[in-house]
PDB file of C-alpha atoms and ligand atoms in Angstrom:
ATOM      1  CA  MET A 142       0.000   0.000   0.000  1.00 76.00           C
ATOM      2  CA  ALA A 143       1.077   3.552  -0.502  1.00 88.00           C
ATOM      3  CA  LYS A 144       0.055   6.952   0.710  1.00 93.00           C
ATOM      4  CA  LEU A 145      -1.306   9.017  -2.164  1.00 96.00           C
ATOM      5  CA  ASN A 146      -0.847  12.726  -2.795  1.00 97.00           C
ATOM      6  CA  ILE A 147      -3.932  14.812  -2.057  1.00 98.00           C
ATOM      7  CA  GLN A 148      -5.091  17.277  -4.699  1.00 98.00           C
ATOM      8  CA  THR A 149      -5.718  20.700  -3.223  1.00 98.00           C
ATOM      9  CA  GLY A 150      -7.054  24.090  -4.243  1.00 96.00           C
ATOM     10  CA  THR A 151     -10.413  25.577  -5.161  1.00 95.00           C
ATOM     11  CA  ASP A 152      -9.441  25.899  -8.843  1.00 96.00           C
ATOM     12  CA  ASN A 153      -7.746  22.486  -9.133  1.00 98.00           C
ATOM     13  CA  LYS A 154      -8.841  21.059 -12.490  1.00 98.00           C
ATOM     14  CA  ILE A 155      -9.132  17.441 -11.275  1.00 98.00           C
ATOM     15  CA  LEU A 156     -11.237  18.495  -8.272  1.00 98.00           C
ATOM     16  CA  ARG A 157     -13.460  20.529 -10.603  1.00 98.00           C
ATOM     17  CA  THR A 158     -14.062  17.709 -13.112  1.00 98.00           C
ATOM     18  CA  ARG A 159     -17.148  15.468 -12.980  1.00 98.00           C
ATOM     19  CA  SER A 160     -15.919  11.906 -12.382  1.00 98.00           C
ATOM     20  CA  GLU A 161     -16.800   8.929 -14.588  1.00 98.00           C
ATOM     21  CA  ARG A 162     -18.861   5.912 -13.512  1.00 98.00           C
ATOM     22  CA  ILE A 163     -16.896   2.730 -12.922  1.00 98.00           C
ATOM     23  CA  LYS A 164     -17.957  -0.014 -15.350  1.00 96.00           C
ATOM     24  CA  LYS A 165     -16.092  -2.877 -13.737  1.00 95.00           C
ATOM     25  CA  VAL A 166     -14.228  -3.166 -10.442  1.00 96.00           C
ATOM     26  CA  ASP A 167     -10.839  -4.509 -11.557  1.00 96.00           C
ATOM     27  CA  LYS A 168      -7.528  -4.999  -9.754  1.00 96.00           C
ATOM     28  CA  LYS A 169      -6.534  -1.404 -10.449  1.00 97.00           C
ATOM     29  CA  ILE A 170      -9.647  -0.109  -8.640  1.00 97.00           C
ATOM     30  CA  ILE A 171      -9.099  -2.477  -5.701  1.00 97.00           C
ATOM     31  CA  ARG A 172      -5.483  -1.278  -5.400  1.00 97.00           C
ATOM     32  CA  LEU A 173      -6.696   2.330  -5.535  1.00 98.00           C
ATOM     33  CA  VAL A 174      -9.246   1.652  -2.761  1.00 98.00           C
ATOM     34  CA  ASP A 175      -6.506   0.057  -0.594  1.00 97.00           C
ATOM     35  CA  ASN A 176      -4.237   3.063  -1.104  1.00 98.00           C
ATOM     36  CA  MET A 177      -7.093   5.495  -0.476  1.00 98.00           C
ATOM     37  CA  ARG A 178      -7.901   3.691   2.788  1.00 98.00           C
ATOM     38  CA  GLU A 179      -4.285   4.023   3.943  1.00 97.00           C
ATOM     39  CA  THR A 180      -4.189   7.680   2.883  1.00 98.00           C
ATOM     40  CA  LEU A 181      -7.466   8.454   4.685  1.00 97.00           C
ATOM     41  CA  LEU A 182      -6.259   6.875   7.933  1.00 96.00           C
ATOM     42  CA  LEU A 183      -2.789   8.504   7.759  1.00 95.00           C
ATOM     43  CA  GLU A 184      -4.442  11.888   7.161  1.00 95.00           C
ATOM     44  CA  ASN A 185      -6.916  11.083   9.941  1.00 94.00           C
ATOM     45  CA  GLY A 186      -9.786  12.236   7.760  1.00 96.00           C
ATOM     46  CA  LEU A 187     -13.459  11.231   7.732  1.00 97.00           C
ATOM     47  CA  GLY A 188     -13.808  10.553   4.035  1.00 98.00           C
ATOM     48  CA  LEU A 189     -11.951  10.578   0.739  1.00 98.00           C
ATOM     49  CA  ALA A 190     -13.080  10.696  -2.886  1.00 98.00           C
ATOM     50  CA  ALA A 191     -11.004   9.407  -5.825  1.00 98.00           C
ATOM     51  CA  PRO A 192     -10.601  12.842  -7.463  1.00 98.00           C
ATOM     52  CA  GLN A 193      -8.880  14.004  -4.258  1.00 98.00           C
ATOM     53  CA  VAL A 194      -6.085  11.544  -5.084  1.00 98.00           C
ATOM     54  CA  GLY A 195      -6.035  12.442  -8.774  1.00 98.00           C
ATOM     55  CA  GLU A 196      -8.496   9.899 -10.242  1.00 98.00           C
ATOM     56  CA  ASN A 197     -11.690  11.159 -11.871  1.00 98.00           C
ATOM     57  CA  ILE A 198     -13.691   7.997 -11.198  1.00 98.00           C
ATOM     58  CA  ARG A 199     -16.737   7.466  -8.972  1.00 98.00           C
ATOM     59  CA  VAL A 200     -15.399   5.838  -5.827  1.00 98.00           C
ATOM     60  CA  ILE A 201     -15.472   7.254  -2.315  1.00 98.00           C
ATOM     61  CA  LEU A 202     -14.438   6.062   1.122  1.00 98.00           C
ATOM     62  CA  ALA A 203     -16.511   7.008   4.157  1.00 98.00           C
ATOM     63  CA  ARG A 204     -15.337   6.549   7.733  1.00 97.00           C
ATOM     64  CA  LEU A 205     -18.668   5.557   9.230  1.00 98.00           C
ATOM     65  CA  ASN A 206     -19.608   5.560  12.917  1.00 97.00           C
ATOM     66  CA  PHE A 207     -16.503   7.611  13.674  1.00 96.00           C
ATOM     67  CA  ASP A 208     -15.065   7.218  17.166  1.00 94.00           C
ATOM     68  CA  THR A 209     -17.380   4.361  18.141  1.00 96.00           C
ATOM     69  CA  PRO A 210     -16.723   0.616  18.440  1.00 97.00           C
ATOM     70  CA  GLN A 211     -18.608   0.235  15.108  1.00 97.00           C
ATOM     71  CA  GLU A 212     -16.220   2.543  13.239  1.00 97.00           C
ATOM     72  CA  MET A 213     -15.350   1.319   9.721  1.00 97.00           C
ATOM     73  CA  VAL A 214     -13.940   2.657   6.476  1.00 98.00           C
ATOM     74  CA  LYS A 215     -16.482   1.764   3.782  1.00 98.00           C
ATOM     75  CA  PRO A 216     -15.705   2.018   0.059  1.00 98.00           C
ATOM     76  CA  LEU A 217     -18.697   3.005  -2.091  1.00 98.00           C
ATOM     77  CA  ILE A 218     -18.441   2.476  -5.864  1.00 98.00           C
ATOM     78  CA  ASN A 219     -20.757   4.589  -8.061  1.00 98.00           C
ATOM     79  CA  PRO A 220     -22.638   5.991  -5.037  1.00 98.00           C
ATOM     80  CA  GLU A 221     -26.008   7.592  -5.725  1.00 98.00           C
ATOM     81  CA  ILE A 222     -28.052   9.461  -3.146  1.00 98.00           C
ATOM     82  CA  ILE A 223     -31.566   8.250  -3.957  1.00 98.00           C
ATOM     83  CA  LEU A 224     -33.541   9.763  -1.062  1.00 98.00           C
ATOM     84  CA  THR A 225     -33.037  12.720   1.281  1.00 98.00           C
ATOM     85  CA  SER A 226     -34.858  13.858   4.425  1.00 98.00           C
ATOM     86  CA  ASP A 227     -36.748  17.136   4.616  1.00 97.00           C
ATOM     87  CA  GLU A 228     -34.765  17.936   7.727  1.00 97.00           C
ATOM     88  CA  THR A 229     -31.343  19.517   7.291  1.00 96.00           C
ATOM     89  CA  VAL A 230     -28.481  20.174   9.691  1.00 94.00           C
ATOM     90  CA  VAL A 231     -25.879  22.949   9.642  1.00 92.00           C
ATOM     91  CA  ALA A 232     -22.439  21.997  10.960  1.00 91.00           C
ATOM     92  CA  GLU A 233     -18.868  23.048  10.433  1.00 91.00           C
ATOM     93  CA  GLU A 234     -17.023  21.055   7.777  1.00 94.00           C
ATOM     94  CA  GLY A 235     -13.451  20.671   6.641  1.00 95.00           C
ATOM     95  CA  CYS A 236     -11.886  19.103   3.553  1.00 97.00           C
ATOM     96  CA  LEU A 237      -8.515  17.396   3.061  1.00 97.00           C
ATOM     97  CA  SER A 238      -8.288  19.258  -0.266  1.00 98.00           C
ATOM     98  CA  LEU A 239      -8.789  22.668   1.374  1.00 96.00           C
ATOM     99  CA  PRO A 240      -6.447  22.627   4.385  1.00 93.00           C
ATOM    100  CA  ASP A 241      -7.223  24.943   7.301  1.00 88.00           C
ATOM    101  CA  CYS A 242     -10.617  25.942   5.897  1.00 91.00           C
ATOM    102  CA  TYR A 243     -13.614  25.205   8.124  1.00 91.00           C
ATOM    103  CA  LYS A 244     -17.084  26.549   7.377  1.00 90.00           C
ATOM    104  CA  PRO A 245     -20.703  25.830   8.265  1.00 91.00           C
ATOM    105  CA  VAL A 246     -22.507  23.786   5.611  1.00 93.00           C
ATOM    106  CA  GLU A 247     -26.171  22.764   5.453  1.00 94.00           C
ATOM    107  CA  ARG A 248     -26.677  19.063   4.666  1.00 96.00           C
ATOM    108  CA  PHE A 249     -29.602  16.648   4.665  1.00 98.00           C
ATOM    109  CA  LYS A 250     -29.935  15.002   8.072  1.00 98.00           C
ATOM    110  CA  LYS A 251     -30.735  11.592   6.569  1.00 98.00           C
ATOM    111  CA  ILE A 252     -29.990  10.064   3.193  1.00 98.00           C
ATOM    112  CA  ARG A 253     -30.465   6.772   1.418  1.00 98.00           C
ATOM    113  CA  VAL A 254     -27.472   5.865  -0.758  1.00 98.00           C
ATOM    114  CA  ARG A 255     -27.177   3.148  -3.378  1.00 98.00           C
ATOM    115  CA  PHE A 256     -23.705   1.850  -4.277  1.00 98.00           C
ATOM    116  CA  ASP A 257     -21.698  -1.172  -5.351  1.00 98.00           C
ATOM    117  CA  ASP A 258     -19.121  -2.831  -3.106  1.00 97.00           C
ATOM    118  CA  ILE A 259     -15.666  -3.848  -4.383  1.00 96.00           C
ATOM    119  CA  ARG A 260     -17.093  -7.201  -5.497  1.00 95.00           C
ATOM    120  CA  GLY A 261     -19.541  -5.346  -7.720  1.00 94.00           C
ATOM    121  CA  GLU A 262     -22.597  -6.186  -5.615  1.00 96.00           C
ATOM    122  CA  GLY A 263     -25.252  -3.528  -5.128  1.00 98.00           C
ATOM    123  CA  HIS A 264     -26.275  -2.245  -1.686  1.00 98.00           C
ATOM    124  CA  ILE A 265     -28.528   0.379  -0.155  1.00 98.00           C
ATOM    125  CA  LEU A 266     -27.637   2.139   3.101  1.00 98.00           C
ATOM    126  CA  GLU A 267     -29.644   4.532   5.269  1.00 98.00           C
ATOM    127  CA  LEU A 268     -27.351   7.066   6.916  1.00 98.00           C
ATOM    128  CA  GLU A 269     -27.865   9.990   9.237  1.00 98.00           C
ATOM    129  CA  ASP A 270     -26.027  12.862  10.905  1.00 97.00           C
ATOM    130  CA  LEU A 271     -22.229  12.681  10.486  1.00 97.00           C
ATOM    131  CA  ASN A 272     -22.377   9.498   8.377  1.00 98.00           C
ATOM    132  CA  ALA A 273     -24.838  11.195   5.999  1.00 98.00           C
ATOM    133  CA  ARG A 274     -22.748  14.390   5.972  1.00 98.00           C
ATOM    134  CA  ILE A 275     -19.574  12.526   4.979  1.00 98.00           C
ATOM    135  CA  VAL A 276     -21.265  10.752   2.059  1.00 98.00           C
ATOM    136  CA  GLN A 277     -22.909  13.991   0.835  1.00 98.00           C
ATOM    137  CA  HIS A 278     -19.508  15.746   0.976  1.00 98.00           C
ATOM    138  CA  GLU A 279     -17.761  12.933  -0.922  1.00 98.00           C
ATOM    139  CA  VAL A 280     -20.480  12.599  -3.596  1.00 98.00           C
ATOM    140  CA  ASP A 281     -20.106  16.348  -4.196  1.00 98.00           C
ATOM    141  CA  HIS A 282     -16.414  15.681  -4.940  1.00 98.00           C
ATOM    142  CA  LEU A 283     -17.467  13.214  -7.665  1.00 98.00           C
ATOM    143  CA  ASN A 284     -19.527  16.001  -9.243  1.00 98.00           C
ATOM    144  CA  GLY A 285     -16.686  18.538  -9.210  1.00 98.00           C
ATOM    145  CA  MET A 286     -18.137  20.382  -6.245  1.00 98.00           C
ATOM    146  CA  LEU A 287     -16.340  21.581  -3.110  1.00 97.00           C
ATOM    147  CA  PHE A 288     -17.961  22.283   0.237  1.00 96.00           C
ATOM    148  CA  ILE A 289     -17.131  25.987   0.002  1.00 94.00           C
ATOM    149  CA  ASP A 290     -19.647  26.120  -2.887  1.00 95.00           C
ATOM    150  CA  ARG A 291     -22.342  25.301  -0.307  1.00 93.00           C
ATOM    151  CA  VAL A 292     -21.181  27.477   2.579  1.00 88.00           C
ATOM    152  CA  ASP A 293     -23.886  29.326   4.400  1.00 70.00           C
ATOM    153  CA  GLU A 294     -21.988  32.181   6.066  1.00 69.00           C
ATOM    154  CA  ASP A 295     -25.134  33.428   7.797  1.00 69.00           C
ATOM    155  CA  ALA A 296     -25.953  30.098   9.390  1.00 63.00           C
ATOM    156  CA  MET A 297     -26.243  30.136  13.146  1.00 57.00           C
ATOM    157  CA  LEU A 298     -23.764  27.753  14.659  1.00 58.00           C
ATOM    158  CA  VAL A 299     -23.855  26.494  18.173  1.00 53.00           C
ATOM    159  CA  SER A 300     -20.431  24.984  18.613  1.00 50.00           C
ATOM    160  CA  GLU A 301     -19.590  22.821  21.552  1.00 48.00           C
ATOM    161  CA  LYS A 302     -16.863  24.136  23.778  1.00 48.00           C
ATOM    162  CA  GLY A 303     -13.446  22.652  23.253  1.00 49.00           C
ATOM    163  CA  THR A 304     -14.308  20.379  20.362  1.00 57.00           C
ATOM    164  CA  GLY A 305     -12.019  22.286  17.992  1.00 68.00           C
ATOM    165  CA  HIS A 306     -12.309  21.963  14.251  1.00 74.00           C
ATOM    166  CA  PRO A 307     -13.861  18.928  12.602  1.00 80.00           C
ATOM    167  CA  LYS A 308     -11.720  16.527  10.620  1.00 87.00           C
ATOM    168  CA  GLY A 309     -11.300  16.922   6.887  1.00 93.00           C
ATOM    169  CA  MET A 310     -13.124  14.756   4.369  1.00 94.00           C
TER     170      MET A 310
HETATM  171 ZN1  LIG B 658     -13.442  17.116   0.742  1.00 69.73          ZN
END
């Protein structure tokens, strides 16, 4: 496994390109997912999308159930958000591709996401709160979007004392 370089910058061409669907999960994709997993954990981030490591293909990793015994890094191939809640949540977000930038972003509280696993089998997951936020952030990356495009500067934020900045994704 190898740590991959992270693409950075709001005008970065790779980050601003819409990524292509994956037709078949081959060895190259599996190697990429392994390297992305290592990179995500070394960077101590919450999520990582392939364009952030220079590949314009539709694969993301989400660190679900962060800081609980059920924590896991889940790869999602060709993820599609197929249902969203009416309820939204505003929380501060960071991005590994935009170091030292933390802003409040409004996201759907709950989502339903459809994706393939690395064996090519389809799944549907219901996610909420931070898990849902991570997947929404990473799917935006696949569409050439960065979280600063969604920043709501006027949003009222009630931040908990001493929690510091969130982790990048
Ligand atoms: Zn990001």
